[in-house]
Each structure stands twice: as structure tokens, then as C-alpha cells.
Tab-separated table of C-alpha atoms (C1' of nucleotides) in Angstrom:
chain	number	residue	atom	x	y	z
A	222	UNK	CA	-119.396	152.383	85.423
A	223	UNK	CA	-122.365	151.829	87.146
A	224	UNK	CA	-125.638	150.546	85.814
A	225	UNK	CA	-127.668	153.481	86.555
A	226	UNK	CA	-124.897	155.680	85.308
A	227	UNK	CA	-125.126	153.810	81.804
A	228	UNK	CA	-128.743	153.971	81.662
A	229	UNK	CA	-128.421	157.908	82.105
A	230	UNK	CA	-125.440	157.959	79.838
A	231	UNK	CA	-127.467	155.401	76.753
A	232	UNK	CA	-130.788	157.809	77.624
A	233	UNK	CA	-129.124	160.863	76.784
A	234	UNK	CA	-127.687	159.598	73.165
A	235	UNK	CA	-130.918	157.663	72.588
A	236	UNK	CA	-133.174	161.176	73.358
A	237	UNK	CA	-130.294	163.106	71.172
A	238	UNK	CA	-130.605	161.347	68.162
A	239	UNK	CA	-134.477	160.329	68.490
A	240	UNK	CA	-136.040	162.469	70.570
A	241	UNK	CA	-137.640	161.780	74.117
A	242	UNK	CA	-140.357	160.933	71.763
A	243	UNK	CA	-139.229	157.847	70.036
A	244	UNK	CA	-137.066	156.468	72.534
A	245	UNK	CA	-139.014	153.889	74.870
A	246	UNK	CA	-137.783	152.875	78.747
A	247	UNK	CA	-137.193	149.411	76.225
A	248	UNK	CA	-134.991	151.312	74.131
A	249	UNK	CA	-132.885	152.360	76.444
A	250	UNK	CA	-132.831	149.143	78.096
A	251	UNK	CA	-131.668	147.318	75.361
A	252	UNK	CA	-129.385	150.060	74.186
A	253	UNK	CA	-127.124	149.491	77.717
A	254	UNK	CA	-127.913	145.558	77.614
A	255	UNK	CA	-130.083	144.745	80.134
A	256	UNK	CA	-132.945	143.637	80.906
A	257	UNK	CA	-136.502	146.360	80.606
A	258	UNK	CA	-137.116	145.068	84.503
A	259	UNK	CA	-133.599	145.690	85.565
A	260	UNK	CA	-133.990	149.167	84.467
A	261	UNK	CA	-137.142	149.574	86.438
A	262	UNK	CA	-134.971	149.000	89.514
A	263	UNK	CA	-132.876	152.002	88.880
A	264	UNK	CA	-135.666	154.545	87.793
A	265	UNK	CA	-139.226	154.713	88.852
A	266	UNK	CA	-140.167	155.650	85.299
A	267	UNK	CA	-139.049	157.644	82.422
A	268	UNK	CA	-139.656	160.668	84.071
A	269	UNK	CA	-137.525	159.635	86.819
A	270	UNK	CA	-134.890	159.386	84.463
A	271	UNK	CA	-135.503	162.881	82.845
A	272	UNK	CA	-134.730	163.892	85.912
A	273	UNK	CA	-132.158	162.404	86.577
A	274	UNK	CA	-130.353	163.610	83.566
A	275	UNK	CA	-130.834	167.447	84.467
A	276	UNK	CA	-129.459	166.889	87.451
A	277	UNK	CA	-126.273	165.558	85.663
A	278	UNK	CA	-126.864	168.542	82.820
A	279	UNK	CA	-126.891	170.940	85.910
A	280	UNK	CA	-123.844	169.565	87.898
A	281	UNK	CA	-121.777	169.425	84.938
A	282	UNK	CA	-122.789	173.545	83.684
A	283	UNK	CA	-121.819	174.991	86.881
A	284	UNK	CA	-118.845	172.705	87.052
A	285	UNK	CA	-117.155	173.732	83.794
A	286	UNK	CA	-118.026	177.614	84.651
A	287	UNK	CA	-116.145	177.131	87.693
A	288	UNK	CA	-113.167	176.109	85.408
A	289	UNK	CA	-113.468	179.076	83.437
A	290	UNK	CA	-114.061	181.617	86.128
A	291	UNK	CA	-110.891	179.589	87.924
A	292	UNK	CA	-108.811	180.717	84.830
A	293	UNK	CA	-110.318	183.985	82.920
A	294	UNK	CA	-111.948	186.721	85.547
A	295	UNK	CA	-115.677	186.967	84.978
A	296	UNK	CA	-115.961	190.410	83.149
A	297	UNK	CA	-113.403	190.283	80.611
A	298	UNK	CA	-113.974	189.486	77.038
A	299	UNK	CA	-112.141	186.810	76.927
A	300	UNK	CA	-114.517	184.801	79.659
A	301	UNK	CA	-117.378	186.297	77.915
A	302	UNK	CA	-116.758	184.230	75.082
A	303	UNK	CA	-115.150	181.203	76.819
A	304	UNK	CA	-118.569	180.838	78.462
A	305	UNK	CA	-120.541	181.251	75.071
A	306	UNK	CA	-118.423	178.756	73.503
A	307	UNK	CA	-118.855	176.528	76.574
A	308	UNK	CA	-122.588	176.908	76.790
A	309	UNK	CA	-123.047	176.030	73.097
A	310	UNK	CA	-120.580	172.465	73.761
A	311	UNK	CA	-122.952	172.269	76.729
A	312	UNK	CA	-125.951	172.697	75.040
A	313	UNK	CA	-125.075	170.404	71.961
A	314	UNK	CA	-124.061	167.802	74.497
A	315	UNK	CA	-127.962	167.792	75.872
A	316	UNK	CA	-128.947	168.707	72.848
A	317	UNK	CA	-132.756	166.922	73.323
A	318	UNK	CA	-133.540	168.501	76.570
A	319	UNK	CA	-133.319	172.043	75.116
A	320	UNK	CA	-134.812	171.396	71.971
A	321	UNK	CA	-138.145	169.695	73.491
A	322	UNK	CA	-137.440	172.004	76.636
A	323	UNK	CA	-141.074	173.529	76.866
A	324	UNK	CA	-143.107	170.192	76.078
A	325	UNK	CA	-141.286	168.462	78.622
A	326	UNK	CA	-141.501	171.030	81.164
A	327	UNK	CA	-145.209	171.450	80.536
A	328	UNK	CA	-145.442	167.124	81.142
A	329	UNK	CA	-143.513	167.360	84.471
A	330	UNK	CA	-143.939	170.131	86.912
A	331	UNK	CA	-141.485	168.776	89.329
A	332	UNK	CA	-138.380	169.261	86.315
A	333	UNK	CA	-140.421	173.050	85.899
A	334	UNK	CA	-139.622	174.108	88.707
A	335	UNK	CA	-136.302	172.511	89.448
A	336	UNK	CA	-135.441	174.076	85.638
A	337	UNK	CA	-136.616	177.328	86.790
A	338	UNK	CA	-134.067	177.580	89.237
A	339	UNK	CA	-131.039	176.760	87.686
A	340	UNK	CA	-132.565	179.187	84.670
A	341	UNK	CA	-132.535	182.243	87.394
A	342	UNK	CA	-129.128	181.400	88.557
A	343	UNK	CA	-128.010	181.736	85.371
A	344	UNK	CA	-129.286	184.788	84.373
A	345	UNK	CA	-127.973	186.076	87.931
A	346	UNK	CA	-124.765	184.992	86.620
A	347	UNK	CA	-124.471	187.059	83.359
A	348	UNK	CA	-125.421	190.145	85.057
A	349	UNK	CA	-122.899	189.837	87.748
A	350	UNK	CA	-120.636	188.993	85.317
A	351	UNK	CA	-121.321	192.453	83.193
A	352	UNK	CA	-121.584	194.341	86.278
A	353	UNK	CA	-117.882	192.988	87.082
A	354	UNK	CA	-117.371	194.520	83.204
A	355	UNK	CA	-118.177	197.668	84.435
A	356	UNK	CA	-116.228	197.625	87.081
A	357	UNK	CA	-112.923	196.559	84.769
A	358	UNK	CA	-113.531	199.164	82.336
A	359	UNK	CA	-114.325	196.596	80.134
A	360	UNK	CA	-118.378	198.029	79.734
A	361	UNK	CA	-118.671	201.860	80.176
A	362	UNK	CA	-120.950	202.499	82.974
A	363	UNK	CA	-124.471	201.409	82.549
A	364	UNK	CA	-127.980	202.235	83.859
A	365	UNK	CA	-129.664	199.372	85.856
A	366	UNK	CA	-132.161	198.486	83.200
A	367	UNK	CA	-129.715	198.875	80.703
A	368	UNK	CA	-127.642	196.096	82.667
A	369	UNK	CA	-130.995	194.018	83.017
A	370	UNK	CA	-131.872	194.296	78.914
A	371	UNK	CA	-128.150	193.678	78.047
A	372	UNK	CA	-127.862	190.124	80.140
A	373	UNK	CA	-131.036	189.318	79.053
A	374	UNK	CA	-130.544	189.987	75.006
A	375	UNK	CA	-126.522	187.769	76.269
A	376	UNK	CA	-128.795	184.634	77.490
A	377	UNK	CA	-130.729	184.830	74.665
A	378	UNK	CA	-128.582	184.433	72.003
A	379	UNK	CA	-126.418	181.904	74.270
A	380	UNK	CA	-129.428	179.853	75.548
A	381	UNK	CA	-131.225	179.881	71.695
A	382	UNK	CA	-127.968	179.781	69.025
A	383	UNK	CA	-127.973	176.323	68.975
A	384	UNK	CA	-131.838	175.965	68.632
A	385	UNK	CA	-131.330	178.449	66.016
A	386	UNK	CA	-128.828	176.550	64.008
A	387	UNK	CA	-131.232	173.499	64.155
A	388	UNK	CA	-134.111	174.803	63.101
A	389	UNK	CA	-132.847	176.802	59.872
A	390	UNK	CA	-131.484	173.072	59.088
A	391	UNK	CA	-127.588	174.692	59.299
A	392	UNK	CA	-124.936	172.245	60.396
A	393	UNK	CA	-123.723	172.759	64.152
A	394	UNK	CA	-119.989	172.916	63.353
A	395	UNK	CA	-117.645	175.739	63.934
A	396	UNK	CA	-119.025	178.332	61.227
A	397	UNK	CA	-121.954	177.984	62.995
A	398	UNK	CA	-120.703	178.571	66.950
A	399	UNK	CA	-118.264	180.723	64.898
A	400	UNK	CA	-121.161	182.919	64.134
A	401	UNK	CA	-123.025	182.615	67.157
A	402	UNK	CA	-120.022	184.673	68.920
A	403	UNK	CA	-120.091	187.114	66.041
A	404	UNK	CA	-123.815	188.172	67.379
A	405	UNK	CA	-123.006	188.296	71.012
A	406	UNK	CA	-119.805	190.556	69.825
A	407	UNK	CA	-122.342	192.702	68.314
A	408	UNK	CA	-124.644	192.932	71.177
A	409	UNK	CA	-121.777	194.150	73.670
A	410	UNK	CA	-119.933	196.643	71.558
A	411	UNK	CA	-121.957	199.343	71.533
A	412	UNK	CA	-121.194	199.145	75.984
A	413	UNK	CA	-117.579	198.537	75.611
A	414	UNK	CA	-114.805	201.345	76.516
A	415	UNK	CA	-112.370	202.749	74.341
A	416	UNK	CA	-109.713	200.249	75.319
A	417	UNK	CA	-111.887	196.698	75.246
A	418	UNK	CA	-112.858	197.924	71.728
A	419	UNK	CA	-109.396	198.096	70.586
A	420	UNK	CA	-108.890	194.721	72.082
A	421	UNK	CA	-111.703	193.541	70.349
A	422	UNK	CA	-111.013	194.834	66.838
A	423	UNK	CA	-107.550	193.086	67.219
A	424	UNK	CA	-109.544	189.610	68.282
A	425	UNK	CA	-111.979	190.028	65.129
A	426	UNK	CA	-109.480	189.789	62.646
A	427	UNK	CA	-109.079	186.491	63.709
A	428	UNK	CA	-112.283	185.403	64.328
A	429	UNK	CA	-112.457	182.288	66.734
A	430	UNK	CA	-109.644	181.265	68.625
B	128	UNK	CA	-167.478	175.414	59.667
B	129	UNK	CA	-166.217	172.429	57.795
B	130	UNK	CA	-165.233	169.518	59.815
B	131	UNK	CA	-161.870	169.531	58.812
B	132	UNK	CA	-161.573	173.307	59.715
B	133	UNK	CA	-163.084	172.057	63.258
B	134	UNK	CA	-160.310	168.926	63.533
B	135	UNK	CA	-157.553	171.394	62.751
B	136	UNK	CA	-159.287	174.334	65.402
B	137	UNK	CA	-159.608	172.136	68.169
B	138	UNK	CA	-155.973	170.310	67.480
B	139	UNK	CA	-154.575	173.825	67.562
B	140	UNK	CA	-156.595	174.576	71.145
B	141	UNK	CA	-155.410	170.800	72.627
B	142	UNK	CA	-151.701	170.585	70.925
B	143	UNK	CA	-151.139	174.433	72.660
B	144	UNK	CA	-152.558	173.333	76.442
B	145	UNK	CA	-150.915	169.689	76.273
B	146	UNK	CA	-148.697	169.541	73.806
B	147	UNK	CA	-148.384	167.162	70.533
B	148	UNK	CA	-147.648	164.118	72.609
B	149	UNK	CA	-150.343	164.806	75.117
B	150	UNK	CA	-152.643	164.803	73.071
B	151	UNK	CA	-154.133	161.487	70.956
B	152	UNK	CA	-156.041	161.443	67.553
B	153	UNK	CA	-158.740	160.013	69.598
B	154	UNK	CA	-159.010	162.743	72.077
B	155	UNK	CA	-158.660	165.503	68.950
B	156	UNK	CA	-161.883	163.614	67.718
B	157	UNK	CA	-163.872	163.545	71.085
B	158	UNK	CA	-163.092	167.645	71.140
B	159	UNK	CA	-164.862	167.719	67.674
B	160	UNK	CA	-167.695	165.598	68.906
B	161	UNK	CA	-167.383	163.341	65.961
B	162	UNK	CA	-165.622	159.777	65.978
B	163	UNK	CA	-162.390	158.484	65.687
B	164	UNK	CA	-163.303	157.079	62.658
B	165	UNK	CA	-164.435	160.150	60.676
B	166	UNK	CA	-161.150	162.419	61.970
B	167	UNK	CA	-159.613	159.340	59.944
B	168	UNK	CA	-161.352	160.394	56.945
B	169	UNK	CA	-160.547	164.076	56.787
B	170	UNK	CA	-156.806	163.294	57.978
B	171	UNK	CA	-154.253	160.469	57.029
B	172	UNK	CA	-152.430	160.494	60.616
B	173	UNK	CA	-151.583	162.768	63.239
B	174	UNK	CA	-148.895	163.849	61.061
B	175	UNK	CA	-151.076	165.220	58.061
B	176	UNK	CA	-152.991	167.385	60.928
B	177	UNK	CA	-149.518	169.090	61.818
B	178	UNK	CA	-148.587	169.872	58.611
B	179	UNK	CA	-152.370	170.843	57.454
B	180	UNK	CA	-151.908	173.193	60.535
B	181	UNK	CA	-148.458	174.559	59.083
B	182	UNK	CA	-150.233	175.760	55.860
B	183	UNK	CA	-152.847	177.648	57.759
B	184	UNK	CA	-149.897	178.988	59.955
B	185	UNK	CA	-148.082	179.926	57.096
B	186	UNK	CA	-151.178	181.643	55.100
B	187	UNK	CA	-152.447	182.905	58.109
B	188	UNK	CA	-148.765	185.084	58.719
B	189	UNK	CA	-148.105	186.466	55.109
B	190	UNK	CA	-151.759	187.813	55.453
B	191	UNK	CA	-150.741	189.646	58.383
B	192	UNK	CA	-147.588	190.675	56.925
B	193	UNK	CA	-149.046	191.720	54.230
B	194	UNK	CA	-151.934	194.137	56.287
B	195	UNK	CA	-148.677	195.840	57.976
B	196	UNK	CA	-146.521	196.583	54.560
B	197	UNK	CA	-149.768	197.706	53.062
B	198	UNK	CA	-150.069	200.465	55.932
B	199	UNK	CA	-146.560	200.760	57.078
B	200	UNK	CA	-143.460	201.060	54.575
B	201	UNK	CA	-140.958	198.382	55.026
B	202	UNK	CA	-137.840	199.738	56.671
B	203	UNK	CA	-139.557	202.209	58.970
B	204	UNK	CA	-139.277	202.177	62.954
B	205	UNK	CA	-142.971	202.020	62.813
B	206	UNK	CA	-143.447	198.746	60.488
B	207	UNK	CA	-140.677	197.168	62.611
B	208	UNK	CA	-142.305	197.304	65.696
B	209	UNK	CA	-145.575	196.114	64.817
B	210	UNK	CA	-143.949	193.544	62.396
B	211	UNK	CA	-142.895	192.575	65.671
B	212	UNK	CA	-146.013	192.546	67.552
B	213	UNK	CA	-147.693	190.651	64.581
B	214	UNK	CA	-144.692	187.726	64.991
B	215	UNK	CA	-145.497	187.177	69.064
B	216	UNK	CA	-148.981	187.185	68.227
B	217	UNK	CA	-148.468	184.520	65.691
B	218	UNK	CA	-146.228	182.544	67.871
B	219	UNK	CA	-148.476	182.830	70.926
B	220	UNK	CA	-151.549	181.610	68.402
B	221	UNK	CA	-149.477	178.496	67.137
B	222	UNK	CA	-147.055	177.795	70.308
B	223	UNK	CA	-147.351	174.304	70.802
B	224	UNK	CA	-145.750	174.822	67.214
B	225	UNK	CA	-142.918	176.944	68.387
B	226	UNK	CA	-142.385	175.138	71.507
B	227	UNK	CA	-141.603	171.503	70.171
B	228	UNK	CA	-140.349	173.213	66.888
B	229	UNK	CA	-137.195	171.281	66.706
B	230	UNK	CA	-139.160	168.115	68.041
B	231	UNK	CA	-141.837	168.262	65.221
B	232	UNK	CA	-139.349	168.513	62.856
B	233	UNK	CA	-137.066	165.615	63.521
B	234	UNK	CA	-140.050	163.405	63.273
B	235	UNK	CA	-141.406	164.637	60.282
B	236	UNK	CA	-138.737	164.993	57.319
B	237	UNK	CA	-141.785	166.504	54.827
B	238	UNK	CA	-142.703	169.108	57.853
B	239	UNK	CA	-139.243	169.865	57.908
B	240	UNK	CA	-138.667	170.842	54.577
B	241	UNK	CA	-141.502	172.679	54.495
B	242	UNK	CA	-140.709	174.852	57.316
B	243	UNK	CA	-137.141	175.752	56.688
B	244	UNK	CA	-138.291	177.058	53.332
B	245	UNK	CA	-140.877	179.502	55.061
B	246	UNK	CA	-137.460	179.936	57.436
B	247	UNK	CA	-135.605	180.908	54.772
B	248	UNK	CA	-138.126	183.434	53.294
B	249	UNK	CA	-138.928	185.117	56.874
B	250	UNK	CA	-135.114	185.749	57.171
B	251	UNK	CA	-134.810	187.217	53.677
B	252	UNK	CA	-138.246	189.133	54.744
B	253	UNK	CA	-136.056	190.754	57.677
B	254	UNK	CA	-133.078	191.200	55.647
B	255	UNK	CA	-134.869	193.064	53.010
B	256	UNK	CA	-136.313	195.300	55.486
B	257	UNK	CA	-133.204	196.577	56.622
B	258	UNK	CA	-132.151	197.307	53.294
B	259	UNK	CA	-135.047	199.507	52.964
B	260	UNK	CA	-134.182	200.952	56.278
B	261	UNK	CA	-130.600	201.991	54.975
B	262	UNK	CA	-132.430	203.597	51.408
B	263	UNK	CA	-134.998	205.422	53.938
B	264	UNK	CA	-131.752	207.041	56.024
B	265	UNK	CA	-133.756	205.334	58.996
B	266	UNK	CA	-130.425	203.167	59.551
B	267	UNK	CA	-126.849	204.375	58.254
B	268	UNK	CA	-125.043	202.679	55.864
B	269	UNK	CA	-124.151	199.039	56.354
B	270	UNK	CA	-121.684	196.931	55.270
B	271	UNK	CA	-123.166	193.528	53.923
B	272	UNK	CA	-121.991	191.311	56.628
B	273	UNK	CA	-123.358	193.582	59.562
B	274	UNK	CA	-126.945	193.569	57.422
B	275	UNK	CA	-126.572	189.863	57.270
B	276	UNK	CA	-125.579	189.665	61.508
B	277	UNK	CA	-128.389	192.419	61.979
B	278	UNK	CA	-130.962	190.621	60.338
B	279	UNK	CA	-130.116	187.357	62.060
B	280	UNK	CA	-130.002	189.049	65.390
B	281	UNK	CA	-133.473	190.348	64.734
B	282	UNK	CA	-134.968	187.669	63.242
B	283	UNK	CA	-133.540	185.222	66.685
B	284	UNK	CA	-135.273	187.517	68.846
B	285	UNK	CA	-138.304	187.574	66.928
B	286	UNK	CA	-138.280	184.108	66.670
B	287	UNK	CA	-137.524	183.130	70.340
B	288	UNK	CA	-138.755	186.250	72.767
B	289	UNK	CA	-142.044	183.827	73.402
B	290	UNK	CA	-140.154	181.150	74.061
B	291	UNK	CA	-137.822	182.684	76.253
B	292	UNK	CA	-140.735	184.166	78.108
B	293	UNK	CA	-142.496	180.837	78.562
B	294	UNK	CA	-139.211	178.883	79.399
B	295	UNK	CA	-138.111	181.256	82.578
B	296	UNK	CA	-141.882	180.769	84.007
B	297	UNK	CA	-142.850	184.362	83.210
B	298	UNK	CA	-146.348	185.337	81.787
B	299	UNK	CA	-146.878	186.239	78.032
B	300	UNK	CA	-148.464	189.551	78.523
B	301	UNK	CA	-148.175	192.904	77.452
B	302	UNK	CA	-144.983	193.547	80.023
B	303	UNK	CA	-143.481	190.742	78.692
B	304	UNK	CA	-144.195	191.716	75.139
B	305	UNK	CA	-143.711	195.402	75.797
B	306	UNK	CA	-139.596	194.169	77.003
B	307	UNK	CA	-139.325	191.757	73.974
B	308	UNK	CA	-139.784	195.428	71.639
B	309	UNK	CA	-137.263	196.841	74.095
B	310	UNK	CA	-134.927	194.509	73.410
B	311	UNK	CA	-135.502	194.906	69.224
B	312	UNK	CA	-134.753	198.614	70.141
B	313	UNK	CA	-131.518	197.849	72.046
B	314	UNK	CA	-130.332	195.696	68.956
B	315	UNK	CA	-131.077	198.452	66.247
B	316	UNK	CA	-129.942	201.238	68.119
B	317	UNK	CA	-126.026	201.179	67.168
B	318	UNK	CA	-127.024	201.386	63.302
B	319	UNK	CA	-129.973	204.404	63.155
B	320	UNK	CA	-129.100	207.896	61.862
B	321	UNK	CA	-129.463	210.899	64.354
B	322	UNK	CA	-132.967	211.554	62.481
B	323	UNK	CA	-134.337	208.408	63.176
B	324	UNK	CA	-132.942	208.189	66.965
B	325	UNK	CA	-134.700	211.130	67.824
B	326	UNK	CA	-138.081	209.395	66.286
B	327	UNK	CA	-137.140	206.677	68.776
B	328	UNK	CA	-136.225	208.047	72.135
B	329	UNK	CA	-139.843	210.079	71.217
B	330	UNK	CA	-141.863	207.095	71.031
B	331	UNK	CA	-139.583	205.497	73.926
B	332	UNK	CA	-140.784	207.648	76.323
B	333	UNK	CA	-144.312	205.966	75.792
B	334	UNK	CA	-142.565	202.182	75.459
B	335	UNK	CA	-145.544	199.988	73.784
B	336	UNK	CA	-148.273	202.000	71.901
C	240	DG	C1'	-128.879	143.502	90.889
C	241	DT	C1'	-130.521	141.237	87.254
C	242	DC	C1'	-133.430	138.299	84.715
C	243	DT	C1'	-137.985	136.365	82.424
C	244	DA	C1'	-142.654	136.644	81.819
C	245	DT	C1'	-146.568	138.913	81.516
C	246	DA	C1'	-150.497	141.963	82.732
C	247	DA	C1'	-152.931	145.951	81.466
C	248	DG	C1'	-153.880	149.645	78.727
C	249	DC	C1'	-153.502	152.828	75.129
C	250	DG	C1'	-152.834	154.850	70.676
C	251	DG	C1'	-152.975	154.604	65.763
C	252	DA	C1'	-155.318	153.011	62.179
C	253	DT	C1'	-158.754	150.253	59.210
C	254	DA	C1'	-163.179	147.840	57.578
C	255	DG	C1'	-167.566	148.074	56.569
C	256	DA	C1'	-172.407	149.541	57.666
C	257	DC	C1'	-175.426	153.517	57.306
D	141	DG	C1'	-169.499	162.132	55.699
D	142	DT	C1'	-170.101	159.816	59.636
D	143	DC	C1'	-170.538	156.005	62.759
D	144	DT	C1'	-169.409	151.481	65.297
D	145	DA	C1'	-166.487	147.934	66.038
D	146	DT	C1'	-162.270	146.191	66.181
D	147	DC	C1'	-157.314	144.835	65.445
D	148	DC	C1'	-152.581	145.206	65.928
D	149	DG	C1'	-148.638	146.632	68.043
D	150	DC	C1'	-146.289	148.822	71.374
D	151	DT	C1'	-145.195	150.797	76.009
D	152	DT	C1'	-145.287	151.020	80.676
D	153	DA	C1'	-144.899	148.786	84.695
D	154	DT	C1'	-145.037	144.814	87.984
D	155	DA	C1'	-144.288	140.013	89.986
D	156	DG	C1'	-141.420	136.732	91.200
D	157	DA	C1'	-137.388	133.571	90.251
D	158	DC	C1'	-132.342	133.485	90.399
DNA sequence: GTCTATAAGCGGATAGAC
DNA sequence: GTCTATCCGCTTATAGAC
């Protein structure tokens, strides 16, 4: 593994466990073993590494949604909750950068708007994937703004679940994703058909795969 | 205005523009116009000014709570809405405190256990509510898991709609506000009688009063 | 690519005079 | 209550040898 790589990979535990706060560009240094002016050759500053790590982040999002699209068709229910399962792993796994997401947007307005980007893509995403529900049967038609409030309230709960956890001090385990797919199962069923209901009664009974 | 009132004002103004870690004791004091020095006598550390500025926080929303119940019945469309109103108001007046929420509290274990008991009350605040709301035939019947999901779902949007504004780059104004309300209606729509659905596609047809 | 050494500056915090 | 002066420690970042 390279040495940038393992700076990037020590950064990201080091901000998880500390915050971006506590950890220093010595820190991390001494965390992969080398020297703070050897790290300095790799980044331009901490910043620089920030950045560096949402570039990973992003790479590695789109990457495992490609998986699941590869395997589940976008639409159904069962690569609905694939993705909000995946999203929360994702999430936890960068757990920092969405917990001090605004603060360190507001310090670097070169990771704003890069964020912003990937943050419309996404929400492009869920609504073509709901408007490919419609198409299945899955979702009973739906009005355009009814499409635009439903992938909105969907990236919501998927983007904020895990900040939620946090915050009421609740362990991040699988009661707690558990639950998190319990809400989004309650935001879609008053759009699903007849038939994707039945399917999703039958799912309920045992919760989470 | 006392200068400790004054130190916690102008740390509110400075934390919410920069954010906590942009902003030092020192340049809290120069805001004030008094010395570094004499901040040190009203405050401990930077960490007695956040949690000094939790209590007002705190007071500042059961006040407001309490000017809604004592005009508006708990459990009614009506209280909702402008319960929810009050809560981005509140979160727009204190976001710095929102916004590194998570941060804040993994530096500071007395902040933290001070907030997730105010946590714990706001949810059973929401929860209680709804309870009303099924007594007042505003919502139907509900078993005591979907209370406990609705609640939660509620209280998450509550919670995060500023956030989620602020985080896609889009403007906290009365649009955005106005969609955050639409979204509380999309949640509680499934579980209102046909009395109190009537009441709401009335008022919807005006969105934000 | 990696190290050592170090400059430069800042932020938090205290002591003691007024 | 408020100020001035000041200290310590830490962090960032660079220079230059290997």
C-alpha cells in the first residue's frame, strides 16, 4: 500500500474516532509511522487531505451502487432497501465527514461545491429510481411533486439515520439500521400497489434480512 | 445587558457565521469589546460558553413551546404545524449548534449528557402529541409501535429539515421552510381520519399561512 | 520518498494590577 | 469587573540533508 494511501486510510480512523477536530497533520503522521515532513510531501495541508478522502468516499458510493443496481433492478423493494442498508455501512464507514459535514463545508468552499455535486446526483438517483417504481407497478402512479417530496423525505431519512442514531446516544448496531428501514418502509407504503404491499407484509414479518 | 449575556450573544452571532472552530476565545472577546482576560472571568473555557449557550437554547425552546400549547391544543393539525415552524426557527437561531451537533458532543462528555436528556424529552414531547391526536379523532387509531415509528419520523424531520436545507446549498427561506411543512404533511397523511383530511387539503390549498 | 530540525504563529489560559 | 502582560504548548508548514 502506498504511503499516501495509508495516510488517507490512518486520517479517516483518526477523524472517526476523534473528530477532524482533535486529530493534527502530526497525528496522523505518527499514526502511519512516518515522519510529519514526509506527510507534507503527499498533501499540501490538511485540507488537501479532506479532500482527498471525499474523493475516495465518492468513488467508493457510486461503486457499490453499481453492484447493487448490477444485481437487484433499481425500482424494486428489494434494491430500495439494499441501497438504504448500503448507504448506512457507507455512511458509518465515513462516519466524521457526515457528522461535521456543515462546519467543514463552511471552512472549505472548494469540498462545498465538489459535495454539492455528488449530493444532486444522488438525489437524481432516488427519483429515477422511484420513477422506475412506477413504471414496475411497484409505486402506483404519482404526481410530479409527489415524486419530488417522496425522494426527498427517502434521502432524508437515508442521508440523516445514522446522524440520528448518534445524537440520541443509541448504539449503531443492527436494531438501529434495523429501524432505520422500518421508517423508510413507512414512508413508501402509502405509494405502493396492491401487489408490492403484499410482498411487503410478507418481508415485515421478518424484519431485516 | 450583562457582560456575560453579551459573551454568550456575540459567541452565538460568530459560532453561527464561522463555526466553533473558527472562531477563538480571543476573537469572542474582541466582538464584546472587552479583553481576553475578563471573557476569562465570566467563562471557565470555550467549553463552559457552549454549554452556558445550551441552557439558554434549552429555556429559550420550552418558552416557545409553551406560547404554542397555551394557544393551540396539543394533537391538533394546527399546533403541529407551527410546533414546526417554532423548531426551524430555533434551529436556524442556534445552527452552528445543529450543524456540528455530533461534533460538539464528542468533545464534550458533560454537553453530551445534557443534550440527549433534552433529546429524550423533545421525542416524548412529539410522542405525546400524537397520542393526543388519536384522543382528538385528528389521527385514527394507532398501534403502539406505528406511534413510536411516527413520532420518530416526525421528530427526524423536525430535527434535520435545516440541515438538509443548508447541506444541498439551498437557502433557508420561507420556500424552503414552506416544503419542510410539506413534507410533515406527507408523513402524517396515512394516519388522519376523513374529518381531519378534509381540514388539511383546506389549508393545503394555501400551503404556509 | 523520507527524515530531522526548526521557524513562526496562534490559541487557551493565568497572574496580578487597577 | 476589567485590564495588561505574558506563558506554555501545540500545530502548521518549510528547509535541507540523506
Amino acid at each position: 500500500m502506498k504511503t499516501r494511501d495509508r495516510i488517507i486510510a490512518a486520517a479517516i480512523d483518526l477523524f472517526n474516532e476523534q473528530g477532524t477536530k482533535g486529530v493534527t497533520t502530526n497525528h496522523i503522521a505518527a499514526a502511519v509511522g512516518i515522519s510529519p515532513g514526509n506527510l507534507y510531501y503527499h498533501f499540501r495541508n490538511k485540507g488537501d487531505i479532506l479532500r482527498a478522502i471525499f474523493e475516495e468516499m465518492d468513488a467508493y458510493g457510486l461503486e457499490r451502487y453499481r453492484e447493487i443496481t448490477a444485481e437487484t433492478p433499481p425500482g424494486t423493494l428489494a434494491a430500495m432497501e439494499r441501497c438504504f442498508v448500503m448507504i448506512q455501512e457507507y455512511n458509518w464507514r465515513y462516519r466524521f465527514f457526515k457528522r461535521e459535514l456543515t462546519a467543514l463545508l463552511l471552512d472549505d468552499p472548494l469540498l462545498r461545491e465538489r459535495f454539492r455535486l455528488t449530493h444532486r446526483q444522488m438525489l437524481a438517483i432516488v427519483r429515477q429510481s422511484n420513477e422506475c417504481a412506477v413504471a414496475l407497478g411497484v409505486f402506483r402512479p404519482l404526481a410530479e411533486r409527489e415524486l419530488d417530496l417522496l425522494s426527498e423525505a427517502i434521502w432524508m431519512v437515508a442521508l440523516f439515520w445514522l446522524n440520528y442514531l448518534e445524537v440520541g446516544g443509541e448504539p449503531v448496531d443492527d436494531a438501529g439500521l434495523g429501524r432505520g428501514i422500518e421508517q423508510l418502509r413507512l414512508l413508501i407504503a402509502p405509494y405502493l400497489t396492491e401487489g408490492a404491499r403484499a410482498e411487503l407484509a410478507a418481508k415485515s414479518e421478518r424484519p431485516v434480512p
